[in-house]
Structures are given as structure tokens and as C-alpha cells.
Tab-separated table of C-alpha atoms and ligand atoms in Angstrom:
chain	number	residue	atom	x	y	z
A	300	UNK	CA	9.368	3.399	-5.875
A	301	UNK	CA	7.075	6.383	-6.431
A	302	UNK	CA	5.308	8.399	-3.777
A	303	UNK	CA	1.554	8.206	-3.410
A	304	UNK	CA	-0.796	11.098	-2.732
A	305	UNK	CA	-4.070	10.126	-1.061
A	306	UNK	CA	-7.260	12.094	-0.579
A	307	UNK	CA	-10.272	10.732	1.275
A	308	UNK	CA	-12.095	10.798	4.572
A	309	UNK	CA	-10.393	10.427	7.926
A	310	UNK	CA	-13.288	9.452	10.134
A	311	UNK	CA	-14.902	8.160	13.247
A	312	UNK	CA	-16.795	4.980	12.420
A	313	UNK	CA	-19.427	3.191	14.510
A	314	UNK	CA	-19.894	-0.304	13.170
A	315	UNK	CA	-22.309	-3.108	13.893
A	316	UNK	CA	-21.893	-6.592	12.426
A	317	UNK	CA	-23.499	-9.898	13.439
A	318	UNK	CA	-20.389	-10.421	15.600
A	319	UNK	CA	-20.489	-7.278	17.674
A	320	UNK	CA	-20.460	-3.538	17.601
A	321	UNK	CA	-18.005	-0.724	18.137
A	322	UNK	CA	-18.338	2.786	19.416
A	323	UNK	CA	-16.523	5.553	17.512
A	324	UNK	CA	-13.275	4.102	16.216
A	325	UNK	CA	-10.702	5.266	13.672
A	326	UNK	CA	-11.929	4.880	10.096
A	327	UNK	CA	-12.232	6.703	6.803
A	328	UNK	CA	-11.248	5.976	3.245
A	329	UNK	CA	-7.909	7.816	3.397
A	330	UNK	CA	-7.037	6.029	6.632
A	331	UNK	CA	-7.461	2.574	5.126
A	332	UNK	CA	-5.718	3.517	1.861
A	333	UNK	CA	-2.708	4.986	3.674
A	334	UNK	CA	-2.386	1.965	5.959
A	335	UNK	CA	-2.377	-0.269	2.886
A	336	UNK	CA	0.414	1.874	1.402
A	337	UNK	CA	2.348	1.656	4.668
A	338	UNK	CA	2.031	-2.129	4.672
A	339	UNK	CA	3.558	-2.120	1.205
A	340	UNK	CA	6.306	0.348	2.215
A	341	UNK	CA	5.123	2.994	-0.227
A	342	UNK	CA	5.655	6.580	1.010
A	343	UNK	CA	2.329	8.375	1.158
A	344	UNK	CA	0.638	11.604	2.232
A	345	UNK	CA	-2.982	12.160	3.229
A	346	UNK	CA	-5.011	15.195	2.201
A	347	UNK	CA	-8.076	15.389	4.436
A	348	UNK	CA	-9.680	17.173	7.356
A	349	UNK	CA	-10.595	16.332	10.952
A	350	UNK	CA	-12.091	18.239	13.878
A	351	UNK	CA	-10.562	19.176	17.200
A	352	UNK	CA	-12.155	16.018	18.636
A	353	UNK	CA	-9.719	13.814	16.680
A	354	UNK	CA	-7.488	12.225	19.333
A	355	UNK	CA	-3.739	12.583	19.472
A	356	UNK	CA	-3.331	8.799	19.606
A	357	UNK	CA	-4.828	8.551	16.089
A	358	UNK	CA	-2.346	11.130	14.761
A	359	UNK	CA	0.356	9.010	16.374
A	360	UNK	CA	-0.800	5.996	14.376
A	361	UNK	CA	-0.152	7.853	11.115
A	362	UNK	CA	3.173	9.133	12.427
A	363	UNK	CA	4.339	5.682	13.523
A	364	UNK	CA	3.467	4.282	10.113
A	365	UNK	CA	5.449	7.037	8.361
A	366	UNK	CA	2.358	8.559	6.714
A	367	UNK	CA	2.713	12.268	5.927
A	368	UNK	CA	-0.093	14.308	7.542
A	369	UNK	CA	0.956	17.841	6.512
A	370	UNK	CA	-2.202	17.932	4.382
A	371	UNK	CA	-4.475	16.704	7.198
A	372	UNK	CA	-6.148	19.895	8.354
A	373	UNK	CA	-7.492	20.248	11.902
A	374	UNK	CA	-10.515	22.536	12.223
A	375	UNK	CA	-10.612	24.337	15.567
A	376	UNK	CA	-13.899	23.631	17.345
A	377	UNK	CA	-14.974	21.346	14.461
A	378	UNK	CA	-16.270	17.782	14.570
A	379	UNK	CA	-14.693	14.941	12.605
A	380	UNK	CA	-16.656	13.199	9.816
A	381	UNK	CA	-18.756	10.394	11.319
A	382	UNK	CA	-20.128	7.285	9.621
A	383	UNK	CA	-22.293	4.557	11.123
A	384	UNK	CA	-22.926	1.264	9.348
A	385	UNK	CA	-24.911	-1.885	10.047
A	386	UNK	CA	-23.972	-5.100	8.250
A	387	UNK	CA	-26.480	-7.789	7.340
A	388	UNK	CA	-25.975	-11.469	8.030
A	389	UNK	CA	-24.187	-12.184	4.745
A	390	UNK	CA	-21.715	-9.326	5.525
A	391	UNK	CA	-21.808	-8.429	1.840
A	392	UNK	CA	-24.447	-5.752	2.210
A	393	UNK	CA	-24.820	-2.972	4.744
A	394	UNK	CA	-27.088	-0.103	5.681
A	395	UNK	CA	-25.628	3.319	6.299
A	396	UNK	CA	-27.280	4.607	9.471
A	397	UNK	CA	-25.479	7.962	9.633
A	398	UNK	CA	-23.191	10.073	7.469
A	399	UNK	CA	-22.350	13.278	9.342
A	400	UNK	CA	-20.141	15.344	7.077
A	401	UNK	CA	-19.256	17.850	9.846
A	402	UNK	CA	-15.878	19.461	8.981
A	403	UNK	CA	-16.115	18.040	5.451
A	404	UNK	CA	-18.902	20.509	4.636
A	405	UNK	CA	-16.489	23.386	4.003
A	406	UNK	CA	-13.258	21.624	3.260
A	407	UNK	CA	-10.731	23.189	0.886
A	408	UNK	CA	-7.926	20.671	0.367
A	409	UNK	CA	-4.277	21.721	0.275
A	410	UNK	CA	-1.757	19.361	-1.287
A	411	UNK	CA	1.620	19.539	0.532
A	412	UNK	CA	4.371	21.019	-1.664
A	413	UNK	CA	6.488	17.857	-1.587
A	414	UNK	CA	3.592	15.771	-2.923
A	415	UNK	CA	2.528	18.129	-5.726
A	416	UNK	CA	4.692	16.138	-8.148
A	417	UNK	CA	3.576	12.666	-6.958
A	418	UNK	CA	3.363	10.178	-9.816
A	419	UNK	CA	0.486	8.262	-8.247
A	420	UNK	CA	-2.699	9.797	-6.888
A	421	UNK	CA	-5.486	7.903	-5.140
A	422	UNK	CA	-8.670	9.931	-4.919
A	423	UNK	CA	-10.427	8.037	-2.163
A	424	UNK	CA	-14.052	8.412	-1.252
A	425	UNK	CA	-14.912	12.086	-0.655
A	426	UNK	CA	-16.820	14.897	-2.325
A	427	UNK	CA	-15.939	14.795	-6.066
A	428	UNK	CA	-15.255	18.557	-6.101
A	429	UNK	CA	-12.558	17.996	-3.457
A	430	UNK	CA	-11.156	15.134	-5.532
A	431	UNK	CA	-10.961	17.450	-8.556
A	432	UNK	CA	-9.346	20.266	-6.585
A	433	UNK	CA	-6.529	17.882	-5.635
A	434	UNK	CA	-5.895	17.002	-9.290
A	435	UNK	CA	-5.763	20.695	-10.198
A	436	UNK	CA	-3.093	21.322	-7.551
A	437	UNK	CA	-0.641	18.846	-9.062
A	438	UNK	CA	2.430	20.632	-10.465
A	439	UNK	CA	3.028	17.924	-13.061
A	440	UNK	CA	0.699	15.394	-14.635
A	441	UNK	CA	0.696	12.221	-12.502
A	442	UNK	CA	1.489	8.897	-14.129
A	443	UNK	CA	-1.763	7.471	-12.830
A	444	UNK	CA	-4.838	8.869	-11.093
A	445	UNK	CA	-7.297	6.411	-9.554
A	446	UNK	CA	-10.661	7.347	-8.076
A	447	UNK	CA	-12.959	5.554	-5.678
A	448	UNK	CA	-16.457	6.729	-4.906
A	449	UNK	CA	-19.795	5.519	-3.569
A	450	UNK	CA	-23.577	5.853	-3.920
A	451	UNK	CA	-23.678	8.707	-1.390
A	452	UNK	CA	-21.838	11.009	-3.858
A	453	UNK	CA	-23.797	9.701	-6.860
A	454	UNK	CA	-26.964	10.713	-5.036
A	455	UNK	CA	-25.734	14.086	-3.799
A	456	UNK	CA	-23.114	15.330	-6.308
A	457	UNK	CA	-23.532	13.439	-9.596
A	458	UNK	CA	-22.590	16.343	-11.894
A	459	UNK	CA	-19.352	16.976	-10.012
A	460	UNK	CA	-18.620	13.257	-10.048
A	461	UNK	CA	-19.099	13.041	-13.834
A	462	UNK	CA	-16.843	16.080	-14.158
A	463	UNK	CA	-13.923	14.608	-12.186
A	464	UNK	CA	-14.307	11.213	-13.878
A	465	UNK	CA	-13.112	12.827	-17.138
A	466	UNK	CA	-9.729	13.424	-15.498
A	467	UNK	CA	-8.957	10.003	-14.039
A	468	UNK	CA	-7.317	6.856	-15.426
A	469	UNK	CA	-8.789	4.231	-13.106
A	470	UNK	CA	-12.065	3.983	-11.220
A	471	UNK	CA	-12.575	1.463	-8.425
A	472	UNK	CA	-16.215	1.004	-7.575
A	473	UNK	CA	-18.410	-1.750	-6.154
A	474	UNK	CA	-20.853	-3.733	-8.275
A	475	UNK	CA	-24.057	-2.062	-7.086
A	476	UNK	CA	-22.516	1.375	-7.524
A	477	UNK	CA	-21.309	0.479	-11.024
A	478	UNK	CA	-24.905	-0.432	-11.845
A	479	UNK	CA	-26.204	2.807	-10.357
A	480	UNK	CA	-23.638	4.966	-12.161
A	481	UNK	CA	-24.150	3.328	-15.546
A	482	UNK	CA	-27.824	2.367	-15.400
A	483	UNK	CA	-26.807	-1.089	-16.701
A	484	UNK	CA	-27.387	-4.362	-14.862
A	485	UNK	CA	-24.698	-6.338	-16.663
A	486	UNK	CA	-21.299	-5.435	-15.227
A	487	UNK	CA	-19.705	-5.827	-18.667
A	488	UNK	CA	-22.061	-3.219	-20.114
A	489	UNK	CA	-21.651	-1.083	-16.984
A	490	UNK	CA	-17.859	-1.079	-17.435
A	491	UNK	CA	-18.294	-0.149	-21.114
A	492	UNK	CA	-20.426	2.853	-20.197
A	493	UNK	CA	-18.110	3.934	-17.393
A	494	UNK	CA	-15.123	3.794	-19.802
A	495	UNK	CA	-16.946	6.385	-21.877
A	496	UNK	CA	-17.189	8.676	-18.827
A	497	UNK	CA	-13.373	8.902	-18.715
A	498	UNK	CA	-11.510	6.104	-16.917
A	499	UNK	CA	-9.479	3.836	-19.208
A	500	UNK	CA	-9.466	1.150	-16.532
A	501	UNK	CA	-12.571	0.113	-14.602
A	502	UNK	CA	-12.176	-2.020	-11.481
A	503	UNK	CA	-15.412	-3.454	-10.104
A	504	UNK	CA	-15.260	-4.754	-6.527
A	505	UNK	CA	-17.608	-7.570	-5.643
A	506	UNK	CA	-16.849	-7.981	-1.943
A	507	UNK	CA	-16.349	-11.618	-0.990
A	508	UNK	CA	-16.849	-12.526	-4.673
A	509	UNK	CA	-13.637	-10.875	-5.844
A	510	UNK	CA	-12.935	-8.118	-8.335
A	511	UNK	CA	-13.032	-7.493	-12.086
A	512	UNK	CA	-10.626	-5.361	-14.108
A	513	UNK	CA	-11.718	-4.006	-17.491
A	514	UNK	CA	-9.716	-2.186	-20.150
A	515	UNK	CA	-11.793	-1.952	-23.314
A	516	UNK	CA	-12.461	-5.529	-24.350
A	517	UNK	CA	-9.873	-6.997	-21.992
A	518	UNK	CA	-11.160	-8.459	-18.722
A	519	UNK	CA	-9.421	-9.991	-15.715
A	520	UNK	CA	-11.066	-11.555	-12.688
A	521	UNK	CA	-9.563	-12.244	-9.276
A	522	UNK	CA	-11.439	-14.075	-6.535
A	523	UNK	CA	-11.394	-13.014	-2.918
A	524	UNK	CA	-9.698	-15.519	-0.648
A	525	UNK	CA	-12.281	-17.756	1.066
A	526	UNK	CA	-11.734	-16.992	4.755
A	527	UNK	CA	-12.728	-18.881	7.883
A	528	UNK	CA	-13.356	-15.755	9.899
A	529	UNK	CA	-14.816	-12.475	8.723
A	530	UNK	CA	-15.626	-9.968	11.454
A	531	UNK	CA	-16.001	-6.598	9.801
A	532	UNK	CA	-15.836	-5.712	6.092
A	533	UNK	CA	-15.480	-1.962	6.780
A	534	UNK	CA	-12.577	-0.517	4.867
A	535	UNK	CA	-12.031	-3.612	2.735
A	536	UNK	CA	-12.798	-1.651	-0.442
A	537	UNK	CA	-10.406	1.135	0.497
A	538	UNK	CA	-7.725	-1.311	1.589
A	539	UNK	CA	-8.145	-3.055	-1.744
A	540	UNK	CA	-7.783	0.240	-3.628
A	541	UNK	CA	-4.780	1.185	-1.477
A	542	UNK	CA	-3.059	-2.142	-2.101
A	543	UNK	CA	-3.840	-1.899	-5.816
A	544	UNK	CA	-2.334	1.557	-6.362
A	545	UNK	CA	0.566	0.948	-3.955
A	546	UNK	CA	1.643	-2.043	-6.016
A	547	UNK	CA	1.574	0.111	-9.167
A	548	UNK	CA	3.527	2.879	-7.390
A	549	UNK	CA	6.057	0.356	-6.167
A	550	UNK	CA	6.601	-1.254	-9.580
A	551	UNK	CA	6.060	1.963	-11.619
A	552	UNK	CA	4.393	-0.126	-14.298
A	553	UNK	CA	0.842	0.713	-15.318
A	554	UNK	CA	0.308	-1.919	-18.009
A	555	UNK	CA	-2.842	-4.068	-17.979
A	556	UNK	CA	-0.728	-7.113	-17.128
A	557	UNK	CA	0.826	-5.444	-14.122
A	558	UNK	CA	-2.602	-4.239	-13.015
A	559	UNK	CA	-3.622	-7.896	-12.722
A	560	UNK	CA	-0.926	-8.328	-10.073
A	561	UNK	CA	-2.033	-5.087	-8.445
A	562	UNK	CA	-5.551	-6.508	-8.146
A	563	UNK	CA	-4.137	-9.561	-6.388
A	564	UNK	CA	-2.085	-7.413	-3.991
A	565	UNK	CA	-5.194	-5.346	-3.245
A	566	UNK	CA	-7.284	-8.465	-2.648
A	567	UNK	CA	-4.557	-9.888	-0.444
A	568	UNK	CA	-4.496	-6.843	1.840
A	569	UNK	CA	-8.301	-6.603	1.927
A	570	UNK	CA	-8.492	-10.220	3.073
A	571	UNK	CA	-6.664	-9.226	6.267
A	572	UNK	CA	-8.697	-6.074	6.821
A	573	UNK	CA	-11.942	-8.008	7.360
A	574	UNK	CA	-10.518	-10.295	10.040
A	575	UNK	CA	-10.863	-7.780	12.886
A	576	UNK	CA	-12.918	-4.684	13.614
A	577	UNK	CA	-11.843	-1.415	11.992
A	578	UNK	CA	-8.145	-0.931	11.345
A	579	UNK	CA	-6.967	-3.423	14.019
A	580	UNK	CA	-5.769	-6.122	11.633
A	581	UNK	CA	-4.044	-3.906	9.056
A	582	UNK	CA	-2.257	-2.111	11.886
A	583	UNK	CA	-0.737	-5.367	12.987
A	584	UNK	CA	0.284	-7.188	9.856
A	585	UNK	CA	3.673	-8.688	9.048
A	586	UNK	CA	5.395	-8.999	5.701
A	587	UNK	CA	5.573	-12.754	6.187
A	588	UNK	CA	1.803	-12.988	6.676
A	589	UNK	CA	1.257	-11.056	3.455
A	590	UNK	CA	3.700	-13.236	1.526
A	591	UNK	CA	2.197	-16.472	2.844
A	592	UNK	CA	-1.282	-15.383	1.816
A	593	UNK	CA	-0.075	-14.419	-1.656
A	594	UNK	CA	1.023	-18.039	-2.035
A	595	UNK	CA	-2.515	-19.101	-1.082
A	596	UNK	CA	-3.906	-16.789	-3.757
A	597	UNK	CA	-1.644	-18.426	-6.315
A	598	UNK	CA	-2.756	-21.914	-5.331
A	599	UNK	CA	-6.416	-20.837	-5.347
A	600	UNK	CA	-6.310	-19.504	-8.891
A	601	UNK	CA	-3.919	-21.809	-10.751
A	602	UNK	CA	-5.078	-24.687	-12.856
A	603	UNK	CA	-3.530	-26.764	-15.560
A	604	UNK	CA	-5.887	-27.195	-18.476
A	605	UNK	CA	-4.590	-27.854	-21.976
A	606	UNK	CA	-6.895	-26.091	-24.432
A	607	UNK	CA	-6.818	-28.088	-27.681
A	608	UNK	CA	-8.679	-27.731	-30.978
B	716	AMP	P1	-15.428	0.679	2.519
B	716	AMP	O1	-15.913	-0.322	3.529
B	716	AMP	O2	-14.102	0.370	1.959
B	716	AMP	O3	-16.454	0.993	1.486
B	716	AMP	O4	-15.218	2.061	3.287
B	716	AMP	C1	-15.632	2.293	4.589
B	716	AMP	C2	-15.076	3.640	5.025
B	716	AMP	O5	-15.630	4.674	4.209
B	716	AMP	C3	-15.462	3.944	6.452
B	716	AMP	O6	-14.301	3.962	7.257
B	716	AMP	C4	-16.163	5.302	6.403
B	716	AMP	O7	-15.652	6.214	7.316
B	716	AMP	C5	-15.922	5.800	4.983
B	716	AMP	N1	-17.129	6.408	4.407
B	716	AMP	C6	-18.416	6.051	4.581
B	716	AMP	N2	-19.251	6.855	3.880
B	716	AMP	C7	-18.470	7.747	3.229
B	716	AMP	C8	-18.722	8.834	2.332
B	716	AMP	N3	-19.947	9.180	1.955
B	716	AMP	N4	-17.657	9.514	1.857
B	716	AMP	C9	-16.422	9.177	2.215
B	716	AMP	N5	-16.100	8.177	3.047
B	716	AMP	C10	-17.107	7.461	3.562
């Protein structure tokens, strides 16, 4: 078991889906990634920033889950990052109604001493210059660095994003963002172009249509589990990324074959995340539920065809 260092937003989210809406609740990329790690019993630390308005009960959530928050800075008098999203009827697309960077505007990350030699690093969604600063603070080269990003940073900090991409092994990105980053419509061509930007492995998330893993000419596809009830897709991408890297950290095996399993573990965790608003479902998830759903994934994807000449 290796330890996992996570950078990303810790946020207040206001979410509206066809099934209801929430006021400011706990969210953020690093939050979802760390909860995925906790569900997989992988020790993790968050590097992020919040304002003085961040409630004690949210800190307690991290503490209860055993997530290290030494690197979670609190800015006196500052306001926590705030994101507001509105989902369309198909739940696969959303409009961002607000992105208030607040304390993120002048954030200088500090990696806790004990995590400076972490073998696995997940650079969750955040300013690419902050993501790079975390890499530069590592005392020894990590076994694997994965990066997640979104259109917001492509629009506002593309040069910095291209710069940090040269230093990472894996990128996880959704299909529309892969198209935007590469300028290619075909996801195969998009992955090819993104490989050339740095990452050896390209993971393209397609929401309820599953995920693709590319390494050069090798491709793997995993579906998402067809679910009866989907309430809120917020955080599914981060939960997926968190499950993916936690599986690799747990098994310490970064081969393409093992990454296929990691994709399934990520998809498995993400399938729970969408069942309730915000973090509610991933905060209340048992090992048995995860195991049972893995069995469902197996049944969903196995078939018995004999390929003959
Ligand atoms: P996901 O649904 O996995 O794409 O991620 C949703 C989470 O990302 C929410 O909890 C937001 O707080 C967070 N988020 C939204 N916009 C940004 C952004 N520009 N940078 C970092 N995190 C963001």
C-alpha cells in the first residue's frame, strides 16, 4: 500500500439537477478524490485552501475518514472557493453558473513533509501552476503522477496547463475537454495528440457512457453501470479519478493491464457518487456494497464469444 498525495479544490458547491437543488454544500475535486481514497483504505493527504467560512463539521469529515489535512490551509478572513452548476435533463451535460475562486486566487501550496515522498500523486482540478508547484515539492520522483483538469483552466491558463502536462504520466479528462484540448473531434485522434503533450496514459471520461484508456495504440473501454436512480453527477469524475489512482496505489502496479482494473474500480465508486446529492453517498458506503457492485460490473462486461478464422 502506498500513500497518495492529492491536490485540488475543497469547495462549497450549489447544485441544481432536475431532481432538486442544494444550497452551499461540501464539494471540490480534492474532497471527492480523498473520499474515494478513504473508501479504498488508501492513506491520503490533501493540499488545498479554504476560507475562514469553512465549517468545523467539514474538517471533522476529513478527520473521521483519516484524511490528512496538514496541507489544507485556512485563510483568515478569506472565502472558500464556490462553484454553482445546473444540470440539464440528460444529466450528462451541465452549465457552470458561478466559479468564485476566492482564496484560490493567491494560493501557494505546501506539501506536508510526510507526503513529500509519496509514490502516487493525484493532481485534481485546480490552477495548473499550483499543480506544477506540488510536483516540484516532491523530494523523490513519484511512481505515478495523474492529472485531472477542465475547460475552465484550458480557457484561462492554457500555457501553464501545457507546461504541467509535460510532467505527468496520466491525464483524466472528459470527452468534450479532450476535444477542446486537442482540437480533434475523434477521441482516438484526441488521445494521440494529448499523448504528445506528455501523458503516457490518457483516460477519457464519458459520463454515463463509461471511460476509455489509451496507451499508444492500446485501448481499453469500460462502461458505466446502468443505474436506476441518478440524482446528482457532481463529483463523479473526481470520484472516478480517486478510485482509479487509489487502486494503483493499493496494488503498486502501474502496468496497462492493472490500469484496466483501476478504471473499473473508479467507475464502481463513481456509480455510487451519483446516487445522492454531493458527497452524501460516498460518505456512507460499505465495503460489501462496493464488492457487490464490482460483481455487477463483471457480469455486465463478460461475454463468451469464440473468435475463429
Ligand atoms: P466533477 O463533477 O467531477 O467534474 O467535479 C465537480 C467538482 O469540481 C465540484 O465539487 C466543484 O467544486 C469542482 N470544480 C468546479 N469547477 C472547478 C474548477 N474550475 N477548478 C477546480 N474545481 C472545480
